[in-house]
Amino acid sequence: FQQASAGIGQFLNKTNLNPLDIPRAAIPNPSGTYITALTSNSSFSRERAITGSLDLETHLSISDDIAAILKFGGKYRHQTRSYIYDQYTGQGLGLGSARFVDSLIASQFASTLPYVNTTSIPIGPFIDGGFDYGKFLNGDYPMGFPLNYAMLSAASDFVKSRIGILAARNDIAYFHDSFNSTSFNYSGSEDLSAFYLMATINIGPEITVIPGVRYQNLNTEYTAPRGQQNTASGSGGPYYHYDTTLAVSHPYWLPDVIVRYKPLPWFDIRLSYSNTLAYPDYNAITPRIDAGTGGVISWNNFELVPSRSTNYDAYLSFYDNSIGLFTAGAFLKRITDLIYPWSFYTSDTTLLKKYFPPNLGATPTSGNYNILTYVNDSYRIDDWGIELDWQTHFWYLPHPLDGLVLNVNYTHVFSKAQYPFTDTRRIGRTFVYVDTSYTDRLLFQPNNIVNLSLGYDFEGFSARVSMLYQDEVFTGTNFWEQLRTSTSARTRWDLSVKQVLPWFGLQVFGDVNNLNSADDISVIHATSGVPQSQQSYGLTASLGLRCNF
């Protein structure tokens, strides 16, 4: 349903508006709101994983001062995925169609309805006066006209059941959307195989060394369509495409070592070196390609490799009965092949024709094409920081304060990433593309994180109030700094309570999450706090009974 005039014409052709201004200016009017389109869709996702693993351990005594535990094992996982989407779309839903057949819609939309526009179906009969959407996003974005779901469903079924009759009268253009029903489908499988060897070597009471190595290989094989839209693809015409199946393998050796040195009973030093992987999301590597009619090509990158991180950590720990456990440390992550979405332009038709052979019809010829894809960053990224952690129990305070417990953790993160960018520059009368880059923080990294937990324990009762503070998180890259996005700083409070019962090992527990109903808000740097997106999770609570055997 669309309202032709809502009093918001003053916002036309204006950018970076505050979204709050739109609903404040809008004037809802059900008498001027009519149905303009009907879209019905269905989707089916299927995923199955079969996993097996084996771990073996043996103890070795090398000398009186050196003992070791040797562990080795392996894992195998076979995972299959598929997704099928189907969509029908209708436009031009007029009263002429409704009168043509004596049915639900004909009985609801008599010609005597008091609406100025007597050729379109109005929203009025569908409004459900007994329903309220509630305060969406704290009431800042009111939603009018609550609708009767049963009537909407019946109207949809009516149109779909008479698609042939209505199309023959040219009353309703209701058709199967070949593009949306094809372009996003996929199927495939992943096979993960890995084995490891590690040892825990104790050299006297002061030194512990844990070396290890892991081999891991991921084989992926996915099938997805590659096609080209045409002017008829969005109005019931065919979507020219063909299915492509591609298999890729990612084998890696991942060594690591941890050293712990304890020179004093109340102090130790821990040093570690490790290697980790982050595989690309399967939605980014299915071999889907879609060429739109406006020179925009959505291009999944099946050649993505996993992001790799080489990690260095150094921590100092102090502990005794009075201070509890206090830890201070530093970390460095050197990341290569970071995966992120990328948009660039190209006029290399040889490259494009490689993926769009002539049997599709209109293959790319000349011009500039905007490619939307995912890439591995060609620059190394250094992500480093410091961490402080204090865990203590105030057992030495007078009762009842002796039940208090406190956990505090603070992390400060420094990061610097270089992102490739294709710039457009004018030389004489022509435009050329120049590969360059820009520098900013690592994606999805905050600068400061604080975790605070204050609790109380007494016999079988335990309670914790916890707070998470997260500084702004860098969420969107852009060559123009003003258009980059970050989340707003966020503070969240949670509550957890547990009581041990005197029967059969039972415990009753309750959790309340997001006590202060904090929202996740992302803002554009150029707009001084104007939100680009806002997500509200509200307050959630759970109550349960646990039995320990």
Coordinates of N, CA, C and O in Angstrom, one line a residue, residues 42-118:
S42 N 8.7 -17.5 -1.2 CA 9.0 -18.6 -0.3 C 10.5 -19.0 -0.5 O 11.1 -18.8 -1.6
S43 N 11.1 -19.5 0.6 CA 12.5 -19.9 0.5 C 12.7 -21.2 1.3 O 11.9 -21.5 2.3
F44 N 13.6 -22.0 0.9 CA 13.9 -23.2 1.7 C 15.4 -23.3 1.8 O 16.2 -23.4 0.8
S45 N 15.9 -23.4 3.0 CA 17.4 -23.6 3.3 C 17.5 -24.9 3.9 O 16.8 -25.3 4.8
R46 N 18.6 -25.6 3.5 CA 18.9 -26.9 4.1 C 20.4 -27.0 4.4 O 21.2 -26.6 3.6
E47 N 20.7 -27.4 5.6 CA 22.1 -27.6 5.9 C 22.3 -28.8 6.8 O 21.5 -29.1 7.7
R48 N 23.3 -29.6 6.5 CA 23.6 -30.8 7.2 C 25.1 -30.9 7.4 O 25.9 -30.7 6.5
A49 N 25.5 -31.3 8.6 CA 26.9 -31.5 8.9 C 27.1 -32.8 9.6 O 26.4 -33.2 10.6
I50 N 28.1 -33.6 9.2 CA 28.5 -34.8 9.8 C 29.9 -34.7 10.2 O 30.8 -34.4 9.4
T51 N 30.2 -34.9 11.5 CA 31.5 -34.6 12.0 C 32.0 -35.8 12.8 O 31.3 -36.5 13.5
G52 N 33.3 -36.1 12.7 CA 34.0 -37.2 13.5 C 35.3 -36.7 13.9 O 36.0 -36.0 13.2
S53 N 35.7 -37.0 15.1 CA 37.0 -36.6 15.6 C 37.6 -37.7 16.5 O 36.9 -38.5 17.1
L54 N 38.9 -37.7 16.6 CA 39.6 -38.7 17.5 C 40.8 -37.9 18.1 O 41.6 -37.2 17.5
D55 N 40.9 -38.1 19.5 CA 42.0 -37.5 20.2 C 42.7 -38.6 21.1 O 42.0 -39.3 21.8
L56 N 44.0 -38.6 21.0 CA 44.7 -39.6 21.8 C 45.8 -38.9 22.7 O 46.3 -37.8 22.3
E57 N 46.1 -39.5 23.8 CA 47.0 -38.8 24.7 C 47.9 -39.9 25.4 O 47.4 -41.0 25.7
T58 N 49.2 -39.5 25.6 CA 50.1 -40.4 26.3 C 51.0 -39.6 27.1 O 51.3 -38.5 26.8
H59 N 51.5 -40.2 28.3 CA 52.4 -39.5 29.2 C 53.8 -40.1 29.0 O 54.0 -41.3 28.9
L60 N 54.8 -39.1 29.0 CA 56.2 -39.5 28.9 C 57.0 -38.9 30.1 O 56.8 -37.8 30.4
S61 N 57.8 -39.7 30.6 CA 58.7 -39.3 31.7 C 60.2 -39.4 31.1 O 60.7 -40.4 31.0
I62 N 60.7 -38.2 30.8 CA 62.0 -38.2 30.2 C 63.1 -38.2 31.2 O 64.2 -38.9 31.0
S63 N 63.0 -37.5 32.3 CA 64.0 -37.6 33.4 C 63.2 -37.2 34.7 O 62.0 -36.9 34.7
D64 N 64.0 -37.0 35.8 CA 63.4 -36.6 37.1 C 62.8 -35.2 37.0 O 61.8 -34.9 37.7
D65 N 63.4 -34.4 36.1 CA 62.9 -33.0 36.0 C 62.1 -32.6 34.8 O 61.6 -31.5 34.7
I66 N 62.0 -33.6 33.9 CA 61.3 -33.3 32.6 C 60.3 -34.4 32.4 O 60.6 -35.6 32.3
A67 N 59.0 -33.9 32.3 CA 57.9 -34.8 32.0 C 57.1 -34.2 30.9 O 57.0 -33.0 30.7
A68 N 56.4 -35.0 30.1 CA 55.6 -34.5 29.0 C 54.3 -35.3 28.8 O 54.2 -36.4 29.1
I69 N 53.4 -34.6 28.3 CA 52.1 -35.2 27.8 C 52.0 -34.9 26.3 O 52.0 -33.8 25.9
L70 N 51.9 -36.0 25.6 CA 51.9 -35.9 24.1 C 50.4 -36.2 23.7 O 49.8 -37.2 24.1
K71 N 49.9 -35.3 22.9 CA 48.5 -35.4 22.4 C 48.5 -35.3 20.8 O 49.3 -34.5 20.3
F72 N 47.7 -36.1 20.2 CA 47.6 -36.1 18.8 C 46.2 -36.6 18.4 O 45.5 -37.3 19.1
G73 N 45.7 -36.1 17.3 CA 44.4 -36.5 16.9 C 44.0 -35.8 15.5 O 44.8 -35.2 14.9
G74 N 42.7 -36.0 15.2 CA 42.3 -35.5 13.9 C 40.8 -35.2 13.9 O 40.0 -35.6 14.8
K75 N 40.3 -34.6 12.8 CA 38.9 -34.3 12.7 C 38.5 -34.2 11.3 O 39.3 -33.9 10.4
Y76 N 37.3 -34.6 11.0 CA 36.7 -34.6 9.6 C 35.3 -34.1 9.7 O 34.5 -34.6 10.6
R77 N 34.9 -33.2 8.8 CA 33.5 -32.7 8.8 C 33.1 -32.5 7.3 O 33.8 -31.9 6.5
H78 N 32.0 -33.2 7.0 CA 31.3 -33.0 5.7 C 30.0 -32.2 5.9 O 29.2 -32.6 6.7
Q79 N 30.0 -31.1 5.2 CA 28.8 -30.2 5.4 C 28.2 -29.9 4.0 O 28.9 -29.6 3.0
T80 N 26.9 -30.0 3.9 CA 26.2 -29.7 2.7 C 25.2 -28.5 2.9 O 24.7 -28.4 4.0
R81 N 25.0 -27.7 1.9 CA 24.1 -26.5 2.0 C 23.4 -26.4 0.7 O 23.9 -26.6 -0.4
S82 N 22.2 -25.9 0.8 CA 21.4 -25.5 -0.4 C 20.4 -24.4 0.0 O 20.0 -24.3 1.1
Y83 N 20.0 -23.6 -1.0 CA 19.1 -22.5 -0.8 C 18.3 -22.4 -2.1 O 18.8 -22.3 -3.2
I84 N 17.0 -22.4 -1.9 CA 16.1 -22.2 -3.1 C 15.1 -21.0 -2.7 O 14.4 -21.1 -1.7
Y85 N 15.0 -20.1 -3.6 CA 14.1 -18.9 -3.4 C 13.1 -18.8 -4.6 O 13.5 -19.0 -5.8
D86 N 11.9 -18.5 -4.3 CA 10.9 -18.3 -5.4 C 10.0 -17.1 -5.1 O 9.6 -16.9 -3.9
Q87 N 9.7 -16.3 -6.1 CA 9.0 -15.1 -5.9 C 8.1 -14.8 -7.0 O 8.4 -15.0 -8.2
Y88 N 6.8 -14.3 -6.7 CA 5.9 -13.8 -7.6 C 5.6 -12.3 -7.2 O 5.6 -12.0 -6.1
T89 N 5.4 -11.5 -8.2 CA 5.2 -10.1 -8.0 C 4.0 -9.6 -8.8 O 3.8 -10.0 -10.0
G90 N 3.2 -8.8 -8.2 CA 2.0 -8.3 -8.9 C 2.0 -6.8 -8.9 O 2.3 -6.2 -7.9
Q91 N 1.5 -6.1 -10.0 CA 1.4 -4.7 -10.0 C 0.1 -4.3 -10.7 O -0.5 -5.1 -11.4
G92 N -0.4 -3.1 -10.4 CA -1.6 -2.7 -11.1 C -2.9 -3.4 -10.5 O -3.8 -3.8 -11.3
L93 N -2.9 -3.5 -9.2 CA -4.1 -4.3 -8.6 C -5.2 -3.3 -8.5 O -5.4 -2.5 -7.5
G94 N -6.2 -3.3 -9.5 CA -7.2 -2.3 -9.5 C -8.6 -2.9 -9.1 O -8.8 -4.1 -9.0
L95 N -9.6 -2.0 -9.0 CA -10.9 -2.4 -8.6 C -11.6 -3.2 -9.8 O -12.5 -4.0 -9.5
G96 N -11.2 -2.9 -11.0 CA -11.8 -3.6 -12.1 C -11.6 -5.1 -12.0 O -12.5 -5.9 -12.2
S97 N -10.4 -5.5 -11.5 CA -10.1 -6.9 -11.3 C -11.0 -7.5 -10.1 O -11.5 -8.6 -10.2
A98 N -11.1 -6.7 -9.1 CA -11.9 -7.1 -7.9 C -13.3 -7.4 -8.3 O -13.9 -8.3 -7.8
R99 N -13.9 -6.5 -9.1 CA -15.3 -6.7 -9.5 C -15.5 -7.8 -10.5 O -16.6 -8.4 -10.6
F100 N -14.5 -8.3 -11.1 CA -14.6 -9.2 -12.2 C -15.1 -10.6 -11.6 O -15.8 -11.3 -12.3
V101 N -14.6 -11.0 -10.5 CA -14.9 -12.3 -9.9 C -15.6 -12.1 -8.6 O -15.2 -11.3 -7.7
D102 N -16.8 -12.8 -8.4 CA -17.5 -12.7 -7.1 C -16.7 -13.5 -6.1 O -16.8 -14.7 -6.0
S103 N -16.0 -12.8 -5.2 CA -15.1 -13.5 -4.3 C -14.9 -12.6 -3.1 O -15.6 -11.6 -2.9
L104 N -13.9 -13.0 -2.3 CA -13.6 -12.2 -1.1 C -13.4 -10.7 -1.4 O -14.0 -9.8 -0.8
I105 N -12.5 -10.5 -2.4 CA -12.1 -9.1 -2.7 C -13.3 -8.3 -3.2 O -13.6 -7.2 -2.9
A106 N -14.1 -9.0 -4.1 CA -15.3 -8.3 -4.7 C -16.3 -7.9 -3.6 O -16.9 -6.8 -3.6
S107 N -16.4 -8.7 -2.6 CA -17.4 -8.4 -1.5 C -16.8 -7.3 -0.6 O -17.6 -6.6 0.0
Q108 N -15.5 -7.2 -0.5 CA -14.9 -6.2 0.4 C -14.8 -4.8 -0.3 O -14.8 -3.8 0.4
F109 N -14.8 -4.8 -1.6 CA -14.5 -3.5 -2.3 C -15.7 -3.2 -3.3 O -15.5 -3.2 -4.5
A110 N -16.8 -2.9 -2.7 CA -18.0 -2.5 -3.5 C -17.7 -1.1 -4.1 O -17.0 -0.3 -3.5
S111 N -18.4 -0.8 -5.2 CA -18.2 0.5 -5.8 C -18.7 1.6 -5.0 O -18.4 2.8 -5.2
T112 N -19.5 1.3 -3.9 CA -20.0 2.4 -3.1 C -19.0 2.9 -2.0 O -19.4 3.7 -1.2
L113 N -17.9 2.3 -1.9 CA -16.9 2.7 -0.8 C -16.6 4.1 -1.0 O -16.4 4.6 -2.1
P114 N -16.6 4.8 0.2 CA -16.4 6.3 0.1 C -14.9 6.7 -0.1 O -14.3 7.3 0.8
Y115 N -14.4 6.4 -1.2 CA -13.0 6.8 -1.5 C -13.0 7.6 -2.8 O -13.8 7.3 -3.8
V116 N -12.1 8.6 -2.9 CA -12.1 9.4 -4.0 C -11.6 8.6 -5.2 O -12.2 8.7 -6.3
N117 N -10.6 7.8 -5.1 CA -10.1 7.0 -6.2 C -10.9 5.7 -6.2 O -10.7 4.8 -5.4
T118 N -11.8 5.6 -7.2 CA -12.6 4.4 -7.3 C -12.1 3.3 -8.2 O -12.8 2.4 -8.5

